Short mmCIF file of C-alpha atoms and ligand atoms in Angstrom, two decimals:
data_model
loop_
_atom_site.label_atom_id
_atom_site.label_comp_id
_atom_site.label_asym_id
_atom_site.label_seq_id
_atom_site.Cartn_x
_atom_site.Cartn_y
_atom_site.Cartn_z
CA MET A 1 19.44 -17.14 -9.14
CA ILE A 2 18.44 -16.25 -12.68
CA THR A 3 20.58 -14.14 -14.97
CA LEU A 4 18.66 -11.72 -17.18
CA PRO A 5 17.61 -11.23 -19.90
CA LEU A 6 15.28 -14.15 -19.55
CA ASP A 7 14.77 -16.46 -22.53
CA GLU A 8 11.57 -18.33 -23.27
CA LYS A 9 13.00 -21.69 -22.28
CA THR A 10 14.08 -20.47 -18.83
CA ALA A 11 10.78 -18.66 -18.29
CA ARG A 12 8.88 -21.85 -19.15
CA SER A 13 11.05 -23.91 -16.81
CA LEU A 14 9.99 -21.91 -13.72
CA LYS A 15 7.66 -23.85 -11.45
CA LEU A 16 4.69 -22.54 -9.52
CA GLY A 17 5.63 -21.78 -5.90
CA GLU A 18 9.36 -21.69 -6.60
CA THR A 19 11.46 -18.89 -5.03
CA VAL A 20 13.77 -16.96 -7.37
CA TYR A 21 16.27 -14.11 -7.32
CA LEU A 22 17.20 -12.13 -10.43
CA SER A 23 20.33 -10.39 -11.70
CA GLY A 24 20.37 -8.20 -14.80
CA PRO A 25 18.29 -5.48 -16.45
CA VAL A 26 14.75 -4.71 -15.25
CA VAL A 27 12.37 -1.88 -16.19
CA THR A 28 9.51 -0.44 -14.15
CA GLY A 29 6.04 0.36 -15.45
CA ARG A 30 2.59 1.12 -14.13
CA ASP A 31 -0.70 2.35 -15.62
CA GLU A 32 0.55 5.44 -17.47
CA MET A 33 3.70 3.78 -18.81
CA HIS A 34 1.58 0.98 -20.30
CA LEU A 35 -0.74 3.50 -21.97
CA ARG A 36 2.19 5.54 -23.30
CA ALA A 37 4.04 2.54 -24.73
CA MET A 38 0.89 1.11 -26.31
CA SER A 39 0.14 4.46 -27.98
CA LEU A 40 3.54 4.72 -29.68
CA PRO A 41 4.74 3.16 -32.95
CA ASP A 42 7.43 0.45 -32.76
CA GLU A 43 10.24 2.79 -33.77
CA SER A 44 9.60 4.99 -30.73
CA ILE A 45 9.76 2.14 -28.22
CA PRO A 46 12.93 1.98 -26.11
CA ASP A 47 14.91 -1.20 -26.80
CA ASP A 48 14.97 -2.08 -23.08
CA LEU A 49 11.28 -2.86 -23.20
CA LYS A 50 11.54 -5.68 -25.71
CA GLY A 51 11.71 -9.07 -24.02
CA ALA A 52 11.98 -7.25 -20.70
CA VAL A 53 11.39 -8.18 -17.10
CA LEU A 54 8.75 -5.65 -16.11
CA PHE A 55 8.52 -4.53 -12.50
CA HIS A 56 5.11 -3.10 -11.55
CA CYS A 57 6.57 -0.39 -9.36
CA GLY A 58 6.58 3.34 -8.81
CA PRO A 59 9.77 3.87 -6.85
CA ILE A 60 10.88 6.77 -4.69
CA MET A 61 13.94 8.16 -6.47
CA SER A 62 16.28 10.94 -5.48
CA ARG A 63 18.65 12.84 -7.76
CA ARG A 64 22.25 12.98 -6.59
CA ASP A 65 24.34 16.14 -6.97
CA ASP A 66 26.06 14.69 -10.03
CA GLY A 67 22.69 14.24 -11.74
CA SER A 68 22.51 10.46 -11.36
CA TRP A 69 19.56 8.78 -9.63
CA ALA A 70 19.53 6.93 -6.32
CA VAL A 71 16.71 4.58 -5.41
CA ILE A 72 15.21 5.20 -1.97
CA ALA A 73 12.39 2.65 -1.85
CA ALA A 74 10.94 0.33 -4.49
CA GLY A 75 8.29 -2.27 -3.75
CA PRO A 76 5.65 -3.71 -6.08
CA THR A 77 2.38 -1.98 -6.91
CA THR A 78 -1.01 -3.68 -7.38
CA SER A 79 -0.74 -5.50 -10.72
CA ALA A 80 -4.49 -5.92 -11.22
CA ARG A 81 -4.76 -2.25 -12.18
CA MET A 82 -2.97 -3.15 -15.41
CA ASN A 83 -5.23 -6.14 -16.18
CA SER A 84 -6.99 -4.49 -19.09
CA VAL A 85 -3.80 -3.61 -21.00
CA GLU A 86 -1.33 -6.27 -19.92
CA ALA A 87 -2.24 -9.12 -22.25
CA GLY A 88 -1.71 -6.92 -25.31
CA PHE A 89 1.41 -5.47 -23.75
CA ILE A 90 2.95 -8.90 -23.12
CA ARG A 91 2.19 -10.01 -26.68
CA ARG A 92 3.46 -6.83 -28.30
CA PHE A 93 6.73 -6.47 -26.38
CA GLY A 94 7.46 -10.12 -25.60
CA ILE A 95 7.62 -9.47 -21.85
CA ARG A 96 9.22 -12.51 -20.18
CA ALA A 97 8.43 -11.84 -16.54
CA ILE A 98 6.27 -9.47 -14.55
CA ILE A 99 7.11 -8.66 -10.94
CA GLY A 100 4.19 -7.37 -8.92
CA LYS A 101 1.75 -8.02 -6.14
CA GLY A 102 -1.74 -9.44 -5.96
CA GLY A 103 -1.68 -11.35 -9.26
CA MET A 104 -3.41 -10.75 -12.61
CA SER A 105 -6.49 -11.81 -14.57
CA GLU A 106 -7.23 -14.99 -16.51
CA GLU A 107 -6.78 -13.05 -19.75
CA VAL A 108 -3.24 -12.09 -18.72
CA SER A 109 -2.55 -15.65 -17.59
CA GLU A 110 -3.56 -16.83 -21.06
CA ALA A 111 -1.18 -14.35 -22.76
CA MET A 112 1.59 -15.56 -20.44
CA ARG A 113 0.92 -19.17 -21.36
CA GLU A 114 0.91 -18.36 -25.05
CA THR A 115 4.12 -16.31 -25.13
CA GLY A 116 6.15 -17.89 -22.31
CA CYS A 117 6.02 -15.31 -19.53
CA VAL A 118 5.79 -15.69 -15.74
CA TYR A 119 4.41 -13.61 -12.89
CA LEU A 120 6.70 -13.20 -9.92
CA ALA A 121 5.13 -12.17 -6.62
CA ALA A 122 7.15 -9.71 -4.59
CA THR A 123 6.28 -9.04 -0.95
CA GLY A 124 4.07 -5.96 -1.06
CA GLY A 125 5.52 -3.05 0.86
CA ALA A 126 8.99 -4.59 1.23
CA ALA A 127 10.40 -1.53 -0.49
CA ILE A 128 13.69 -1.19 1.36
CA SER A 129 14.71 -4.84 1.05
CA LEU A 130 13.79 -4.91 -2.64
CA ALA A 131 15.63 -1.64 -3.36
CA GLU A 132 18.82 -3.33 -2.14
CA GLY A 133 18.67 -5.54 -5.22
CA LEU A 134 18.41 -2.57 -7.58
CA SER A 135 22.13 -2.05 -7.86
CA LYS A 136 22.16 0.76 -10.40
CA CYS A 137 19.64 3.11 -11.97
CA LYS A 138 20.34 3.59 -15.65
CA GLY A 139 17.95 6.50 -16.02
CA CYS A 140 14.35 6.86 -16.97
CA GLU A 141 12.06 7.17 -19.95
CA TRP A 142 8.93 9.34 -20.09
CA GLU A 143 9.85 11.41 -17.05
CA ASP A 144 6.91 13.70 -17.81
CA LEU A 145 4.63 10.97 -16.41
CA GLY A 146 5.95 11.73 -12.92
CA MET A 147 8.22 9.80 -10.58
CA ALA A 148 5.78 6.96 -9.88
CA GLU A 149 4.59 6.47 -13.46
CA ALA A 150 7.80 6.91 -15.47
CA MET A 151 9.67 3.91 -16.87
CA TRP A 152 12.83 3.45 -14.80
CA ARG A 153 15.69 1.26 -15.97
CA PHE A 154 17.69 -0.68 -13.41
CA ASP A 155 20.55 -3.09 -13.25
CA THR A 156 19.77 -5.62 -10.56
CA SER A 157 21.86 -7.98 -8.54
CA ARG A 158 20.39 -10.68 -6.32
CA PHE A 159 17.05 -8.92 -6.69
CA GLY A 160 14.28 -10.68 -4.78
CA PRO A 161 13.12 -12.97 -3.34
CA PHE A 162 10.13 -13.55 -5.60
CA ILE A 163 7.67 -16.41 -5.71
CA VAL A 164 6.60 -17.78 -9.07
CA ALA A 165 2.89 -17.13 -8.55
CA MET A 166 1.68 -17.52 -12.16
CA ASP A 167 3.63 -19.83 -14.44
CA SER A 168 3.73 -20.10 -18.22
CA GLU A 169 1.51 -23.17 -18.25
CA GLY A 170 -1.52 -21.26 -17.04
CA GLY A 171 -1.02 -22.18 -13.37
CA SER A 172 -1.74 -19.56 -10.71
CA LEU A 173 -1.34 -19.61 -6.94
CA TYR A 174 -3.93 -16.81 -6.73
CA ARG A 175 -6.49 -18.90 -8.59
CA ASN A 176 -5.74 -21.88 -6.34
CA VAL A 177 -6.19 -19.77 -3.22
CA THR A 178 -9.32 -18.02 -4.51
CA GLU A 179 -10.97 -21.29 -5.48
CA SER A 180 -10.51 -22.74 -2.02
CA LEU A 181 -11.37 -19.61 0.00
CA VAL A 182 -13.65 -20.29 2.94
CA ARG A 183 -16.29 -17.59 3.45
CA ASP A 184 -17.49 -18.24 6.98
CA TYR A 185 -20.30 -15.72 7.38
CA MET B 1 -3.12 33.51 17.25
CA ILE B 2 -2.24 30.54 19.43
CA LYS B 3 1.44 30.41 20.28
CA LEU B 4 2.94 26.91 20.17
CA PRO B 5 6.32 25.78 21.54
CA GLU B 6 7.47 24.47 18.16
CA PRO B 7 6.47 25.55 14.66
CA VAL B 8 3.69 23.29 13.37
CA GLU B 9 5.54 22.95 10.08
CA ASP B 10 8.47 21.26 11.88
CA VAL B 11 6.13 19.03 13.86
CA VAL B 12 4.48 17.89 10.62
CA VAL B 13 7.83 17.00 9.05
CA ASN B 14 8.72 15.00 12.18
CA LEU B 15 5.33 13.27 12.17
CA LEU B 16 5.62 12.22 8.54
CA ARG B 17 9.13 10.94 9.12
CA LEU B 18 8.09 8.97 12.19
CA ALA B 19 5.00 7.48 10.54
CA ASN B 20 6.79 6.46 7.34
CA THR B 21 9.97 5.05 8.83
CA LYS B 22 8.73 3.29 11.97
CA LEU B 23 5.87 0.82 12.11
CA PRO B 24 3.67 1.29 15.20
CA MET B 25 4.73 -1.17 17.88
CA ASP B 26 1.32 -2.84 18.22
CA ILE B 27 1.41 -3.76 14.51
CA GLY B 28 4.98 -5.03 14.77
CA TRP B 29 3.94 -7.29 17.64
CA ALA B 30 0.94 -8.57 15.73
CA LEU B 31 3.20 -9.49 12.79
CA GLU B 32 5.55 -11.35 15.10
CA ALA B 33 2.70 -13.22 16.74
CA ALA B 34 1.36 -14.16 13.31
CA ALA B 35 4.75 -15.49 12.21
CA GLY B 36 4.67 -17.63 15.34
CA TRP B 37 1.46 -19.44 14.41
CA GLU B 38 1.72 -19.43 10.61
CA THR B 39 2.40 -22.93 9.28
CA ASN B 40 2.14 -22.21 5.53
CA GLU B 41 5.67 -21.92 4.17
CA ILE B 42 5.03 -19.16 1.61
CA ALA B 43 2.98 -17.20 4.14
CA TYR B 44 5.76 -17.48 6.69
CA SER B 45 8.30 -16.22 4.14
CA GLN B 46 6.09 -13.19 3.35
CA LEU B 47 5.76 -12.29 7.03
CA GLY B 48 9.51 -12.68 7.45
CA ALA B 49 10.17 -10.40 4.47
CA ILE B 50 7.83 -7.77 5.91
CA MET B 51 9.45 -7.81 9.35
CA ASP B 52 12.91 -7.72 7.85
CA ASN B 53 11.94 -4.73 5.72
CA VAL B 54 10.43 -2.91 8.72
CA LYS B 55 13.66 -3.31 10.69
CA LYS B 56 15.81 -2.05 7.82
CA ALA B 57 13.57 0.96 7.16
CA GLU B 58 13.70 2.02 10.78
CA HIS B 59 17.44 1.47 10.96
CA ILE B 60 18.30 3.59 7.92
CA GLY B 61 15.46 6.07 8.40
CA ARG B 62 13.77 5.57 5.07
CA PRO B 63 10.10 5.01 4.23
CA MET B 64 9.20 1.34 4.78
CA CYS B 65 7.07 1.38 1.63
CA GLN B 66 7.55 3.29 -1.61
CA ASP B 67 3.88 4.23 -1.54
CA THR B 68 4.08 6.90 1.12
CA GLY B 69 0.41 7.45 0.39
CA ILE B 70 -1.84 10.44 0.72
CA PRO B 71 -1.37 11.74 4.25
CA VAL B 72 -4.70 12.14 6.04
CA PHE B 73 -4.42 14.60 8.93
CA TYR B 74 -6.59 14.87 12.02
CA VAL B 75 -6.27 18.02 14.12
CA ARG B 76 -7.86 17.93 17.54
CA GLY B 77 -7.98 20.30 20.50
CA ARG B 78 -7.26 24.02 20.17
CA PHE B 79 -6.13 25.45 16.87
CA ASP B 80 -6.66 28.42 14.62
CA SER B 81 -7.08 28.82 10.89
CA THR B 82 -3.32 29.22 10.20
CA ILE B 83 -2.72 25.56 11.00
CA SER B 84 -3.75 24.41 7.51
CA ASP B 85 -1.03 26.48 5.86
CA SER B 86 1.56 25.14 8.31
CA ILE B 87 0.52 21.55 7.59
CA ARG B 88 0.76 22.17 3.85
CA ALA B 89 4.22 23.72 4.25
CA GLY B 90 5.35 20.79 6.41
CA LEU B 91 4.10 18.24 3.89
CA GLU B 92 5.84 19.99 1.00
CA ARG B 93 9.12 20.09 2.92
CA ALA B 94 8.81 16.48 4.07
CA THR B 95 8.24 15.38 0.47
CA LYS B 96 11.70 16.71 -0.41
CA GLU B 97 13.53 15.97 2.83
CA ILE B 98 12.48 12.43 3.77
CA PRO B 99 11.79 12.01 0.73
CA LEU B 100 8.18 10.99 0.13
CA ARG B 101 6.89 9.92 -3.26
CA PRO B 102 4.95 12.72 -4.96
CA ASN B 103 1.57 11.01 -5.20
CA THR B 104 -1.08 13.65 -5.79
CA VAL B 105 -2.32 14.21 -9.34
CA ASP B 106 -5.19 16.00 -11.03
CA PRO B 107 -7.89 13.29 -11.21
CA LEU B 108 -8.61 13.98 -14.88
CA THR B 109 -5.42 15.24 -16.53
CA ARG B 110 -3.27 13.08 -14.15
CA GLU B 111 -0.81 15.97 -13.99
CA ASN B 112 1.45 15.69 -10.92
CA PRO B 113 2.58 18.90 -9.17
CA GLY B 114 5.46 16.98 -7.56
CA ASN B 115 4.88 18.25 -4.03
CA ASN B 116 1.97 16.14 -2.73
CA LEU B 117 -0.28 19.22 -2.77
CA GLY B 118 -2.95 20.37 -5.23
CA GLN B 119 -6.64 21.20 -4.95
CA GLY B 120 -8.12 19.69 -1.77
CA MET B 121 -4.78 18.25 -0.63
CA PRO B 122 -3.78 17.37 1.96
CA ILE B 123 -6.92 16.12 3.62
CA ILE B 124 -7.30 17.61 7.09
CA HIS B 125 -10.09 16.73 9.51
CA PHE B 126 -10.71 19.19 12.33
CA ILE B 127 -12.04 18.16 15.72
CA PRO B 128 -12.31 21.23 17.96
CA THR B 129 -12.39 20.48 21.70
CA ALA B 130 -12.00 22.53 24.87
CA ASP B 131 -8.58 20.96 25.58
CA ASP B 132 -5.51 23.14 26.10
CA PHE B 133 -3.39 21.17 23.65
CA THR B 134 -3.25 20.66 19.89
CA GLU B 135 -3.01 17.10 18.70
CA ILE B 136 -2.01 16.44 15.12
CA THR B 137 -2.31 12.90 13.83
CA VAL B 138 -1.27 11.64 10.44
CA LEU B 139 -2.34 8.47 8.65
CA PRO B 140 -0.43 8.07 5.37
CA LYS B 141 -2.82 6.02 3.24
CA GLY B 142 -1.43 4.02 0.31
CA ALA B 143 -3.59 3.41 -2.75
CA GLY B 144 -3.30 -0.39 -2.78
CA SER B 145 -5.48 -0.62 0.31
CA GLU B 146 -7.48 2.58 -0.20
CA ASN B 147 -8.68 1.38 -3.63
CA MET B 148 -10.42 -1.57 -1.94
CA THR B 149 -12.77 0.70 0.05
CA ARG B 150 -16.44 -0.29 0.02
CA LEU B 151 -19.60 1.40 1.21
CA GLY B 152 -22.82 -0.54 1.54
CA MET B 153 -26.16 1.04 2.33
CA LEU B 154 -27.65 -2.13 3.76
CA ASN B 155 -31.23 -2.64 4.78
CA PRO B 156 -31.86 -2.55 8.53
CA ALA B 157 -33.29 -6.07 8.20
CA ASP B 158 -29.87 -7.32 7.06
CA GLY B 159 -28.71 -6.82 10.65
CA GLU B 160 -25.49 -8.13 12.12
CA ALA B 161 -25.38 -11.07 9.72
CA GLY B 162 -25.53 -8.68 6.76
CA ILE B 163 -22.76 -6.55 8.21
CA LYS B 164 -20.51 -9.58 8.65
CA ARG B 165 -21.15 -10.82 5.14
CA PHE B 166 -20.39 -7.37 3.72
CA VAL B 167 -17.08 -7.05 5.60
CA ILE B 168 -15.93 -10.60 4.82
CA ASP B 169 -16.69 -10.20 1.12
CA ALA B 170 -14.93 -6.82 0.97
CA VAL B 171 -11.75 -8.28 2.46
CA LEU B 172 -11.75 -11.55 0.54
CA ASP B 173 -12.69 -10.01 -2.82
CA ALA B 174 -9.75 -7.61 -2.40
CA GLY B 175 -7.48 -10.66 -2.40
CA GLY B 176 -3.77 -9.87 -2.36
CA ARG B 177 -4.20 -6.36 -3.73
CA PRO B 178 -4.14 -4.40 -0.43
CA CYS B 179 -0.98 -6.17 0.83
CA PRO B 180 -2.50 -8.41 3.50
CA PRO B 181 -2.18 -9.15 6.36
CA SER B 182 -4.49 -6.18 6.72
CA ILE B 183 -6.03 -4.14 9.42
CA VAL B 184 -9.69 -3.87 8.59
CA GLY B 185 -11.34 -0.56 9.46
CA VAL B 186 -15.12 -0.78 9.63
CA GLY B 187 -17.68 1.99 10.05
CA ILE B 188 -21.23 1.10 11.02
CA GLY B 189 -24.02 3.69 10.95
CA GLY B 190 -23.96 7.44 10.47
CA THR B 191 -24.68 8.84 7.03
CA SER B 192 -22.79 7.54 4.00
CA ASP B 193 -19.97 10.09 4.31
CA VAL B 194 -19.59 9.68 8.07
CA CYS B 195 -19.64 5.90 7.73
CA VAL B 196 -16.65 5.90 5.36
CA ALA B 197 -14.83 8.43 7.54
CA MET B 198 -15.34 6.21 10.60
CA ALA B 199 -13.97 3.19 8.76
CA LYS B 200 -10.76 5.11 8.13
CA GLU B 201 -10.58 6.52 11.67
CA ALA B 202 -10.91 2.99 13.01
CA LEU B 203 -7.45 2.30 11.54
CA LEU B 204 -5.98 4.76 14.03
CA GLN B 205 -6.96 2.71 17.04
CA PRO B 206 -4.14 0.62 18.51
CA ILE B 207 -4.81 -2.99 17.60
CA ASP B 208 -3.71 -4.41 20.94
CA GLU B 209 -6.54 -2.66 22.78
CA GLU B 210 -10.03 -3.99 23.22
CA ASN B 211 -12.96 -2.05 21.83
CA ASP B 212 -14.73 -0.17 24.65
CA ASP B 213 -18.07 -1.25 23.22
CA PRO B 214 -18.69 -4.91 24.16
CA VAL B 215 -20.85 -5.63 21.11
CA LEU B 216 -18.29 -4.17 18.71
CA ASN B 217 -15.55 -6.00 20.57
CA ARG B 218 -17.33 -9.31 20.02
CA LEU B 219 -17.96 -8.51 16.35
CA GLU B 220 -14.29 -7.62 15.87
CA GLY B 221 -13.30 -10.96 17.36
CA GLU B 222 -15.74 -12.95 15.23
CA LEU B 223 -14.67 -11.22 12.01
CA PHE B 224 -10.99 -11.71 12.91
CA GLN B 225 -11.65 -15.43 13.36
CA SER B 226 -13.50 -15.96 10.11
CA LEU B 227 -11.13 -13.85 8.01
CA ASN B 228 -8.13 -15.72 9.32
CA SER B 229 -9.81 -19.06 8.62
CA SER B 230 -10.46 -18.02 5.00
CA GLY B 231 -7.10 -19.22 3.68
CA LEU B 232 -6.32 -15.99 1.78
CA GLY B 233 -3.09 -15.36 3.69
CA PRO B 234 -0.30 -12.78 3.36
CA MET B 235 -0.26 -11.18 -0.11
CA GLY B 236 -3.15 -13.44 -1.12
CA LEU B 237 -0.75 -16.36 -1.59
CA GLY B 238 -2.45 -18.57 0.99
CA GLY B 239 -2.06 -19.06 4.74
CA SER B 240 -3.78 -18.30 7.99
CA THR B 241 -2.76 -14.66 8.43
CA THR B 242 -5.19 -12.60 6.38
CA VAL B 243 -5.80 -9.84 8.91
CA LEU B 244 -3.91 -8.53 11.92
CA ALA B 245 -7.01 -6.93 13.40
CA VAL B 246 -10.53 -5.72 12.74
CA ARG B 247 -11.43 -2.35 14.23
CA ILE B 248 -14.97 -1.01 14.25
CA LYS B 249 -16.46 2.40 14.94
CA LYS B 250 -20.16 3.13 15.04
CA ALA B 251 -22.55 6.06 15.06
CA TYR B 252 -26.34 6.27 15.21
CA CYS B 253 -28.07 6.27 11.87
CA HIS B 254 -31.48 6.87 10.28
CA THR B 255 -34.11 4.34 11.28
CA ALA B 256 -34.42 3.30 7.62
CA SER B 257 -30.65 2.89 7.06
CA LEU B 258 -27.80 0.57 7.89
CA PRO B 259 -24.63 2.01 6.34
CA VAL B 260 -21.51 -0.15 6.52
CA ALA B 261 -18.10 0.87 5.23
CA VAL B 262 -14.83 -1.01 4.97
CA ASN B 263 -11.52 0.81 4.69
CA ILE B 264 -8.62 -1.61 4.56
CA GLY B 265 -5.26 -0.72 6.02
CA CYS B 266 -2.33 -2.72 4.67
CA TRP B 267 0.24 -4.28 7.01
CA ALA B 268 1.99 -0.91 6.63
CA THR B 269 -0.75 0.98 8.47
CA ARG B 270 1.35 3.95 9.41
CA ARG B 271 0.30 6.46 12.00
CA ALA B 272 1.83 9.06 14.24
CA SER B 273 0.54 11.74 16.58
CA ALA B 274 1.98 14.82 18.18
CA LYS B 275 0.44 16.40 21.23
CA ILE B 276 1.53 20.01 21.37
CA SER B 277 1.01 21.76 24.69
CA ASP B 278 2.60 24.73 26.42
CA SER B 279 5.22 22.45 27.92
CA GLY B 280 6.37 20.90 24.65
CA VAL B 281 5.65 18.30 21.99
CA GLU B 282 4.99 14.63 22.71
CA TYR B 283 5.10 12.12 19.84
CA SER B 284 3.36 8.76 19.84
CA GLN B 285 2.10 6.11 17.42
CA GLY B 286 -0.95 4.79 19.18
CA VAL B 287 -3.89 7.12 18.94
CA LYS B 288 -7.59 7.12 19.55
CA LEU B 289 -9.71 9.92 18.18
S1 LIG C 301 -0.87 -1.48 0.13
FE1 LIG C 301 0.44 -0.62 1.77
S2 LIG C 301 2.25 -1.92 1.89
FE2 LIG C 301 1.21 -2.36 -0.04
S3 LIG C 301 2.25 -1.05 -1.52
FE3 LIG C 301 0.45 0.07 -0.82
S4 LIG C 301 1.14 1.31 0.92
FE4 LIG C 301 2.72 -0.23 0.52
#
């Protein structure tokens, strides 16, 4: 169990293949959120994003009668879609961990190694189990992007399980698997 | 106008609820079988997490995955032109009631109407037959798997070996992105558009049934074997469960063509059908078009 926010030392101590659970603040972000944040000057960036744990996720949310938000389902989205912006994003905002599915490019792996960030693999589609760990929604930023693309802020408790699939030393389970794939035509 | 025992709008809401909250039984069994033979520890944990999630979703009646997809509808049998409006109304209501994630956007402005509708949405395929029932089938298709779709206009000389290479590369190059273990839908033949449509329709066929065509049945088996020996595994993290099934549909094609299409269905290949006849509505989750 890791208590967030994550510091560089803890991020760097996480080993490839290790299973972790998280507790503390997490924000969501997909394609449009990355583009929005990267287009804005520093003073317009929400504080939650700095040094954040970023969950590649477009949740299903439902507004309660009192105006607060309830999470219905929240699993990871395909991280590779963010490959082209993520390295710059990690460097600019000091992202400490990314939760997603499918892994990311060598360029992102390099940014993670440089800054001390890890990639945590969530089970794709396990949206109900993962939502159980999102204990409270603290609202959202950039709601105009739509439910899936907005940046949602959550408090988490025993959120997971995740597998450290890319570590901060440049290691990657995806690379290991890809390099030993057998193509039996 | 054809009079049906239950408003189509209500049937569509029920169908979307059934498809999104309950995994078809044949896929559930395939996951269990896979967990039984999987020896890779991480792979086993991924399969366990999937099965656990499926049980919880069904129990609390919520969508098993947050990507409730773009629902693709197939309407077969007798129907009239009002059915499209009823399907649209049902989808809009289901989006609020279940709820489903509003997924449709303008492809250029990316503006989201919030109701899963918009120009060209939802996609409805019509198959008129002389039957005295109306069958509505829905396949909610998530983007993680849909984005991995490939069409190859192969040369006839590439033959069966070329087809196999094309399918294996499509699945392995997709890696963990389409949430494997996958169900691989393959279309062989037709024209380019029909080929891709067949690959998607193939995902509707129950995976515990043999293909009626002995040649396709053999090909499905061979592809299943090689894909599961690839080492890609659940979520692309390694293991021996890369696919739960390969399903192939074929059509005749031009003598100078060999179209092949791959449409991957994630483990959450959701489907549901309603057969509406004068005596009532029958729901099921194993369909064959
Ligand atoms: S690929 Fe399937 S299981 Fe994975 S997130 Fe998309 S819809 Fe869900």
